[in-house]
Amino acid sequence: MSPRVVVLDYGSGNLRSAERALERAGADVTVTADRRAAQEADGLVVPGVGAFEACMKGLEQVHGPEIIGRRLAGGRPVLGICVGMQILFEYGVEHGVTTRGCAEWPGTVERLHAPVLPHMGWNTVNAAEGSRLFAGIEDERFYFVHSYAARAWTLDVTGPFKPPQVTWAEHGEPFVAAVENEALSATQFHPEKSGDAGAALLRNWLKTLNAA
């Protein structure tokens, strides 16, 4: 049976591109803002393009932070894409304005220090050792389009919890390109625009839904 995936419609993101890419990867996909559907799906995808502040406003209007938090409390998988990854951090700073994010991870999304922005086009990543998302595609290139990113990773995990797997890329300086943190995964790049490599990554994520 195909895993049921909801792409959260909160007014931001490449909804149809994400829908088509997930369908090609083998998912049964619904694009909706319905809270119950988002809670009950096997997997939830949170896309996002544009400004951090605008994405958070749209997300809050559909109770997105609550949906994400409740899913994660129950160990139900969530995948953030591009700004949908950025809003998972505590804060985003754009043009001197600080906006609070979903705070699933500590840290601040800031403007990259790079000679050319936005960072647009294909780039390699330094995949985390043992990554499930990047299994078999560790050396491939992925499509990025952004000027802001998490420039540091500060979550300190102790005790019985498994430490997150953090994948890095570089444009002017290193930045977080992907995170795998139990049920919560995210990519700064667009897998739905990353050709065969992106399709393989989405298939890898769908496999984690079956194992969840």
PDB file of C-alpha atoms in Angstrom:
ATOM      1  CA  MET A   1       0.000   0.000   0.000  1.00  0.00           C
ATOM      2  CA  SER A   2       1.276   3.487  -0.882  1.00  0.00           C
ATOM      3  CA  PRO A   3       2.056   5.703   2.112  1.00  0.00           C
ATOM      4  CA  ARG A   4      -0.428   8.547   2.604  1.00  0.00           C
ATOM      5  CA  VAL A   5       1.305  11.924   2.516  1.00  0.00           C
ATOM      6  CA  VAL A   6      -0.174  15.371   3.081  1.00  0.00           C
ATOM      7  CA  VAL A   7       1.532  18.414   1.574  1.00  0.00           C
ATOM      8  CA  LEU A   8       0.521  21.220   3.934  1.00  0.00           C
ATOM      9  CA  ASP A   9      -1.152  24.060   2.032  1.00  0.00           C
ATOM     10  CA  TYR A  10      -0.583  27.280   3.951  1.00  0.00           C
ATOM     11  CA  GLY A  11      -0.127  29.643   1.014  1.00  0.00           C
ATOM     12  CA  SER A  12       3.583  29.091   0.436  1.00  0.00           C
ATOM     13  CA  GLY A  13       5.706  26.631  -1.443  1.00  0.00           C
ATOM     14  CA  ASN A  14       5.831  24.664  -4.648  1.00  0.00           C
ATOM     15  CA  LEU A  15       2.743  22.666  -3.755  1.00  0.00           C
ATOM     16  CA  ARG A  16       2.059  21.083  -7.127  1.00  0.00           C
ATOM     17  CA  SER A  17       5.722  20.365  -7.824  1.00  0.00           C
ATOM     18  CA  ALA A  18       6.023  18.681  -4.436  1.00  0.00           C
ATOM     19  CA  GLU A  19       2.774  16.783  -5.011  1.00  0.00           C
ATOM     20  CA  ARG A  20       3.895  15.446  -8.403  1.00  0.00           C
ATOM     21  CA  ALA A  21       7.374  14.521  -7.168  1.00  0.00           C
ATOM     22  CA  LEU A  22       5.975  12.618  -4.184  1.00  0.00           C
ATOM     23  CA  GLU A  23       3.457  10.816  -6.379  1.00  0.00           C
ATOM     24  CA  ARG A  24       6.242   9.752  -8.728  1.00  0.00           C
ATOM     25  CA  ALA A  25       8.183   8.528  -5.697  1.00  0.00           C
ATOM     26  CA  GLY A  26       5.255   6.260  -4.792  1.00  0.00           C
ATOM     27  CA  ALA A  27       3.108   8.219  -2.335  1.00  0.00           C
ATOM     28  CA  ASP A  28      -0.645   8.764  -2.217  1.00  0.00           C
ATOM     29  CA  VAL A  29      -0.622  12.570  -1.911  1.00  0.00           C
ATOM     30  CA  THR A  30      -3.179  15.113  -0.722  1.00  0.00           C
ATOM     31  CA  VAL A  31      -2.557  18.874  -0.764  1.00  0.00           C
ATOM     32  CA  THR A  32      -4.613  20.393   2.036  1.00  0.00           C
ATOM     33  CA  ALA A  33      -4.695  22.648   5.079  1.00  0.00           C
ATOM     34  CA  ASP A  34      -7.117  20.308   6.860  1.00  0.00           C
ATOM     35  CA  ARG A  35      -5.819  19.747  10.372  1.00  0.00           C
ATOM     36  CA  ARG A  36      -7.216  16.247  10.796  1.00  0.00           C
ATOM     37  CA  ALA A  37      -5.840  15.031   7.456  1.00  0.00           C
ATOM     38  CA  ALA A  38      -2.437  16.513   8.283  1.00  0.00           C
ATOM     39  CA  GLN A  39      -2.438  14.807  11.686  1.00  0.00           C
ATOM     40  CA  GLU A  40      -3.520  11.396  10.420  1.00  0.00           C
ATOM     41  CA  ALA A  41      -1.352  11.056   7.280  1.00  0.00           C
ATOM     42  CA  ASP A  42       1.609   8.696   7.318  1.00  0.00           C
ATOM     43  CA  GLY A  43       3.859  11.617   6.435  1.00  0.00           C
ATOM     44  CA  LEU A  44       3.524  15.417   6.416  1.00  0.00           C
ATOM     45  CA  VAL A  45       5.507  17.613   4.015  1.00  0.00           C
ATOM     46  CA  VAL A  46       5.926  21.307   4.877  1.00  0.00           C
ATOM     47  CA  PRO A  47       7.123  23.217   1.801  1.00  0.00           C
ATOM     48  CA  GLY A  48       8.040  26.891   1.751  1.00  0.00           C
ATOM     49  CA  VAL A  49       9.383  29.646  -0.488  1.00  0.00           C
ATOM     50  CA  GLY A  50       9.906  33.354   0.077  1.00  0.00           C
ATOM     51  CA  ALA A  51      10.326  35.184   3.361  1.00  0.00           C
ATOM     52  CA  PHE A  52      10.583  33.490   6.755  1.00  0.00           C
ATOM     53  CA  GLU A  53       8.109  35.947   8.358  1.00  0.00           C
ATOM     54  CA  ALA A  54       5.472  35.490   5.642  1.00  0.00           C
ATOM     55  CA  CYS A  55       5.773  31.705   5.835  1.00  0.00           C
ATOM     56  CA  MET A  56       5.321  31.743   9.608  1.00  0.00           C
ATOM     57  CA  LYS A  57       2.227  33.939   9.323  1.00  0.00           C
ATOM     58  CA  GLY A  58       0.697  31.578   6.775  1.00  0.00           C
ATOM     59  CA  LEU A  59       1.648  28.547   8.840  1.00  0.00           C
ATOM     60  CA  GLU A  60       0.078  29.977  11.979  1.00  0.00           C
ATOM     61  CA  GLN A  61      -3.185  30.662  10.140  1.00  0.00           C
ATOM     62  CA  VAL A  62      -3.622  26.928   9.487  1.00  0.00           C
ATOM     63  CA  HIS A  63      -2.329  25.890  12.945  1.00  0.00           C
ATOM     64  CA  GLY A  64       0.848  24.569  11.341  1.00  0.00           C
ATOM     65  CA  PRO A  65       3.134  24.791  14.396  1.00  0.00           C
ATOM     66  CA  GLU A  66       0.567  22.872  16.444  1.00  0.00           C
ATOM     67  CA  ILE A  67       0.157  20.231  13.731  1.00  0.00           C
ATOM     68  CA  ILE A  68       3.916  19.751  13.454  1.00  0.00           C
ATOM     69  CA  GLY A  69       4.372  19.625  17.228  1.00  0.00           C
ATOM     70  CA  ARG A  70       1.614  17.092  17.758  1.00  0.00           C
ATOM     71  CA  ARG A  71       2.863  14.847  14.975  1.00  0.00           C
ATOM     72  CA  LEU A  72       6.386  14.858  16.376  1.00  0.00           C
ATOM     73  CA  ALA A  73       5.128  14.201  19.909  1.00  0.00           C
ATOM     74  CA  GLY A  74       3.582  11.029  18.513  1.00  0.00           C
ATOM     75  CA  GLY A  75       6.656  10.079  16.472  1.00  0.00           C
ATOM     76  CA  ARG A  76       4.860  10.762  13.167  1.00  0.00           C
ATOM     77  CA  PRO A  77       7.202  11.809  10.328  1.00  0.00           C
ATOM     78  CA  VAL A  78       7.483  15.385   9.043  1.00  0.00           C
ATOM     79  CA  LEU A  79       9.631  16.625   6.136  1.00  0.00           C
ATOM     80  CA  GLY A  80      10.397  20.343   5.758  1.00  0.00           C
ATOM     81  CA  ILE A  81      11.607  21.725   2.423  1.00  0.00           C
ATOM     82  CA  CYS A  82      13.514  25.012   1.866  1.00  0.00           C
ATOM     83  CA  VAL A  83      11.801  27.692   4.017  1.00  0.00           C
ATOM     84  CA  GLY A  84       9.754  24.781   5.351  1.00  0.00           C
ATOM     85  CA  MET A  85      13.045  23.671   6.892  1.00  0.00           C
ATOM     86  CA  GLN A  86      14.052  27.146   8.074  1.00  0.00           C
ATOM     87  CA  ILE A  87      10.854  27.706  10.080  1.00  0.00           C
ATOM     88  CA  LEU A  88      11.690  24.633  12.183  1.00  0.00           C
ATOM     89  CA  PHE A  89      14.426  26.660  13.913  1.00  0.00           C
ATOM     90  CA  GLU A  90      13.857  29.095  16.789  1.00  0.00           C
ATOM     91  CA  TYR A  91      14.295  32.325  14.854  1.00  0.00           C
ATOM     92  CA  GLY A  92      14.695  33.788  11.407  1.00  0.00           C
ATOM     93  CA  VAL A  93      16.368  37.166  10.834  1.00  0.00           C
ATOM     94  CA  GLU A  94      15.684  39.008   7.579  1.00  0.00           C
ATOM     95  CA  HIS A  95      16.353  42.720   6.911  1.00  0.00           C
ATOM     96  CA  GLY A  96      16.878  43.341  10.604  1.00  0.00           C
ATOM     97  CA  VAL A  97      13.552  41.773  11.581  1.00  0.00           C
ATOM     98  CA  THR A  98      13.608  38.765  13.919  1.00  0.00           C
ATOM     99  CA  THR A  99      10.696  36.318  13.609  1.00  0.00           C
ATOM    100  CA  ARG A 100      10.065  33.401  15.928  1.00  0.00           C
ATOM    101  CA  GLY A 101       9.874  30.031  14.200  1.00  0.00           C
ATOM    102  CA  CYS A 102       8.444  26.696  15.316  1.00  0.00           C
ATOM    103  CA  ALA A 103      11.451  26.157  17.624  1.00  0.00           C
ATOM    104  CA  GLU A 104      11.722  22.428  17.035  1.00  0.00           C
ATOM    105  CA  TRP A 105      15.480  23.041  16.846  1.00  0.00           C
ATOM    106  CA  PRO A 106      17.562  25.750  18.533  1.00  0.00           C
ATOM    107  CA  GLY A 107      19.297  28.267  16.342  1.00  0.00           C
ATOM    108  CA  THR A 108      18.728  31.185  14.005  1.00  0.00           C
ATOM    109  CA  VAL A 109      18.335  31.299  10.225  1.00  0.00           C
ATOM    110  CA  GLU A 110      20.415  34.193   8.890  1.00  0.00           C
ATOM    111  CA  ARG A 111      21.677  35.655   5.632  1.00  0.00           C
ATOM    112  CA  LEU A 112      24.588  33.727   4.208  1.00  0.00           C
ATOM    113  CA  HIS A 113      28.011  35.371   3.991  1.00  0.00           C
ATOM    114  CA  ALA A 114      28.679  34.788   0.299  1.00  0.00           C
ATOM    115  CA  PRO A 115      29.880  36.909  -2.631  1.00  0.00           C
ATOM    116  CA  VAL A 116      26.823  35.997  -4.734  1.00  0.00           C
ATOM    117  CA  LEU A 117      23.267  35.694  -3.440  1.00  0.00           C
ATOM    118  CA  PRO A 118      20.883  34.066  -3.805  1.00  0.00           C
ATOM    119  CA  HIS A 119      22.624  30.717  -3.807  1.00  0.00           C
ATOM    120  CA  MET A 120      20.854  29.390  -6.873  1.00  0.00           C
ATOM    121  CA  GLY A 121      21.611  26.209  -8.747  1.00  0.00           C
ATOM    122  CA  TRP A 122      23.166  22.799  -8.246  1.00  0.00           C
ATOM    123  CA  ASN A 123      25.492  22.008  -5.381  1.00  0.00           C
ATOM    124  CA  THR A 124      26.964  18.970  -3.666  1.00  0.00           C
ATOM    125  CA  VAL A 125      26.453  18.146  -0.008  1.00  0.00           C
ATOM    126  CA  ASN A 126      28.526  16.506   2.696  1.00  0.00           C
ATOM    127  CA  ALA A 127      26.028  13.848   3.733  1.00  0.00           C
ATOM    128  CA  ALA A 128      25.951  12.745   7.356  1.00  0.00           C
ATOM    129  CA  GLU A 129      27.450   9.334   8.014  1.00  0.00           C
ATOM    130  CA  GLY A 130      24.783   6.642   8.025  1.00  0.00           C
ATOM    131  CA  SER A 131      22.157   8.972   6.555  1.00  0.00           C
ATOM    132  CA  ARG A 132      18.939   7.286   5.458  1.00  0.00           C
ATOM    133  CA  LEU A 133      17.811  10.233   3.338  1.00  0.00           C
ATOM    134  CA  PHE A 134      21.025  10.220   1.299  1.00  0.00           C
ATOM    135  CA  ALA A 135      21.473   6.450   1.082  1.00  0.00           C
ATOM    136  CA  GLY A 136      22.887   5.705  -2.352  1.00  0.00           C
ATOM    137  CA  ILE A 137      23.007   9.377  -3.398  1.00  0.00           C
ATOM    138  CA  GLU A 138      25.710  10.769  -1.102  1.00  0.00           C
ATOM    139  CA  ASP A 139      27.758  12.175  -3.997  1.00  0.00           C
ATOM    140  CA  GLU A 140      24.921  13.633  -6.092  1.00  0.00           C
ATOM    141  CA  ARG A 141      24.070  17.308  -6.623  1.00  0.00           C
ATOM    142  CA  PHE A 142      20.861  18.982  -5.443  1.00  0.00           C
ATOM    143  CA  TYR A 143      19.050  22.158  -6.468  1.00  0.00           C
ATOM    144  CA  PHE A 144      19.232  25.139  -4.101  1.00  0.00           C
ATOM    145  CA  VAL A 145      17.651  28.595  -4.274  1.00  0.00           C
ATOM    146  CA  HIS A 146      18.028  30.661  -1.086  1.00  0.00           C
ATOM    147  CA  SER A 147      19.891  33.537   0.537  1.00  0.00           C
ATOM    148  CA  TYR A 148      19.308  32.493   4.157  1.00  0.00           C
ATOM    149  CA  ALA A 149      20.213  29.341   6.046  1.00  0.00           C
ATOM    150  CA  ALA A 150      21.147  27.902   9.407  1.00  0.00           C
ATOM    151  CA  ARG A 151      24.862  28.684   9.560  1.00  0.00           C
ATOM    152  CA  ALA A 152      25.431  26.650  12.725  1.00  0.00           C
ATOM    153  CA  TRP A 153      24.001  23.587  14.446  1.00  0.00           C
ATOM    154  CA  THR A 154      23.661  23.954  18.215  1.00  0.00           C
ATOM    155  CA  LEU A 155      21.338  21.170  19.380  1.00  0.00           C
ATOM    156  CA  ASP A 156      23.083  19.210  22.110  1.00  0.00           C
ATOM    157  CA  VAL A 157      21.607  15.739  22.559  1.00  0.00           C
ATOM    158  CA  THR A 158      22.450  13.709  25.648  1.00  0.00           C
ATOM    159  CA  GLY A 159      21.242  10.575  27.366  1.00  0.00           C
ATOM    160  CA  PRO A 160      19.385   7.840  25.525  1.00  0.00           C
ATOM    161  CA  PHE A 161      18.375   9.999  22.551  1.00  0.00           C
ATOM    162  CA  LYS A 162      19.980   9.462  19.163  1.00  0.00           C
ATOM    163  CA  PRO A 163      21.891  12.555  17.976  1.00  0.00           C
ATOM    164  CA  PRO A 164      20.553  14.161  14.787  1.00  0.00           C
ATOM    165  CA  GLN A 165      22.332  13.540  11.509  1.00  0.00           C
ATOM    166  CA  VAL A 166      23.309  16.887  10.011  1.00  0.00           C
ATOM    167  CA  THR A 167      24.274  17.249   6.354  1.00  0.00           C
ATOM    168  CA  TRP A 168      26.226  20.325   5.282  1.00  0.00           C
ATOM    169  CA  ALA A 169      26.797  22.239   2.051  1.00  0.00           C
ATOM    170  CA  GLU A 170      28.881  25.301   1.270  1.00  0.00           C
ATOM    171  CA  HIS A 171      28.258  28.589  -0.513  1.00  0.00           C
ATOM    172  CA  GLY A 172      30.652  31.219   0.718  1.00  0.00           C
ATOM    173  CA  GLU A 173      30.528  29.438   4.083  1.00  0.00           C
ATOM    174  CA  PRO A 174      29.182  26.129   5.417  1.00  0.00           C
ATOM    175  CA  PHE A 175      25.465  25.903   6.116  1.00  0.00           C
ATOM    176  CA  VAL A 176      23.018  23.193   7.153  1.00  0.00           C
ATOM    177  CA  ALA A 177      21.706  21.481   4.013  1.00  0.00           C
ATOM    178  CA  ALA A 178      19.636  18.736   5.675  1.00  0.00           C
ATOM    179  CA  VAL A 179      18.768  17.316   9.077  1.00  0.00           C
ATOM    180  CA  GLU A 180      17.477  13.898  10.140  1.00  0.00           C
ATOM    181  CA  ASN A 181      16.224  14.045  13.725  1.00  0.00           C
ATOM    182  CA  GLU A 182      14.085  11.009  14.561  1.00  0.00           C
ATOM    183  CA  ALA A 183      10.658  11.713  12.999  1.00  0.00           C
ATOM    184  CA  LEU A 184      11.657  15.213  11.839  1.00  0.00           C
ATOM    185  CA  SER A 185      13.617  15.580   8.607  1.00  0.00           C
ATOM    186  CA  ALA A 186      14.301  18.628   6.454  1.00  0.00           C
ATOM    187  CA  THR A 187      16.247  19.808   3.428  1.00  0.00           C
ATOM    188  CA  GLN A 188      17.365  23.321   2.516  1.00  0.00           C
ATOM    189  CA  PHE A 189      17.426  22.320  -1.152  1.00  0.00           C
ATOM    190  CA  HIS A 190      14.406  21.382  -3.264  1.00  0.00           C
ATOM    191  CA  PRO A 191      14.232  17.608  -3.795  1.00  0.00           C
ATOM    192  CA  GLU A 192      11.241  18.131  -6.102  1.00  0.00           C
ATOM    193  CA  LYS A 193      13.537  20.157  -8.418  1.00  0.00           C
ATOM    194  CA  SER A 194      16.612  17.962  -8.029  1.00  0.00           C
ATOM    195  CA  GLY A 195      16.005  15.420 -10.791  1.00  0.00           C
ATOM    196  CA  ASP A 196      16.887  11.787 -10.194  1.00  0.00           C
ATOM    197  CA  ALA A 197      18.797  12.545  -6.995  1.00  0.00           C
ATOM    198  CA  GLY A 198      15.824  14.367  -5.493  1.00  0.00           C
ATOM    199  CA  ALA A 199      13.476  11.570  -6.535  1.00  0.00           C
ATOM    200  CA  ALA A 200      15.751   9.042  -4.833  1.00  0.00           C
ATOM    201  CA  LEU A 201      15.814  11.142  -1.662  1.00  0.00           C
ATOM    202  CA  LEU A 202      12.011  11.302  -1.575  1.00  0.00           C
ATOM    203  CA  ARG A 203      11.826   7.534  -2.042  1.00  0.00           C
ATOM    204  CA  ASN A 204      14.253   7.132   0.844  1.00  0.00           C
ATOM    205  CA  TRP A 205      12.042   9.329   3.014  1.00  0.00           C
ATOM    206  CA  LEU A 206       8.923   7.368   2.065  1.00  0.00           C
ATOM    207  CA  LYS A 207      10.689   4.196   3.185  1.00  0.00           C
ATOM    208  CA  THR A 208      11.057   5.728   6.656  1.00  0.00           C
ATOM    209  CA  LEU A 209       7.269   6.163   6.808  1.00  0.00           C
ATOM    210  CA  ASN A 210       6.793   2.445   6.397  1.00  0.00           C
ATOM    211  CA  ALA A 211       9.279   1.864   9.184  1.00  0.00           C
ATOM    212  CA  ALA A 212       7.745   4.466  11.512  1.00  0.00           C
TER     213      ALA A 212
END
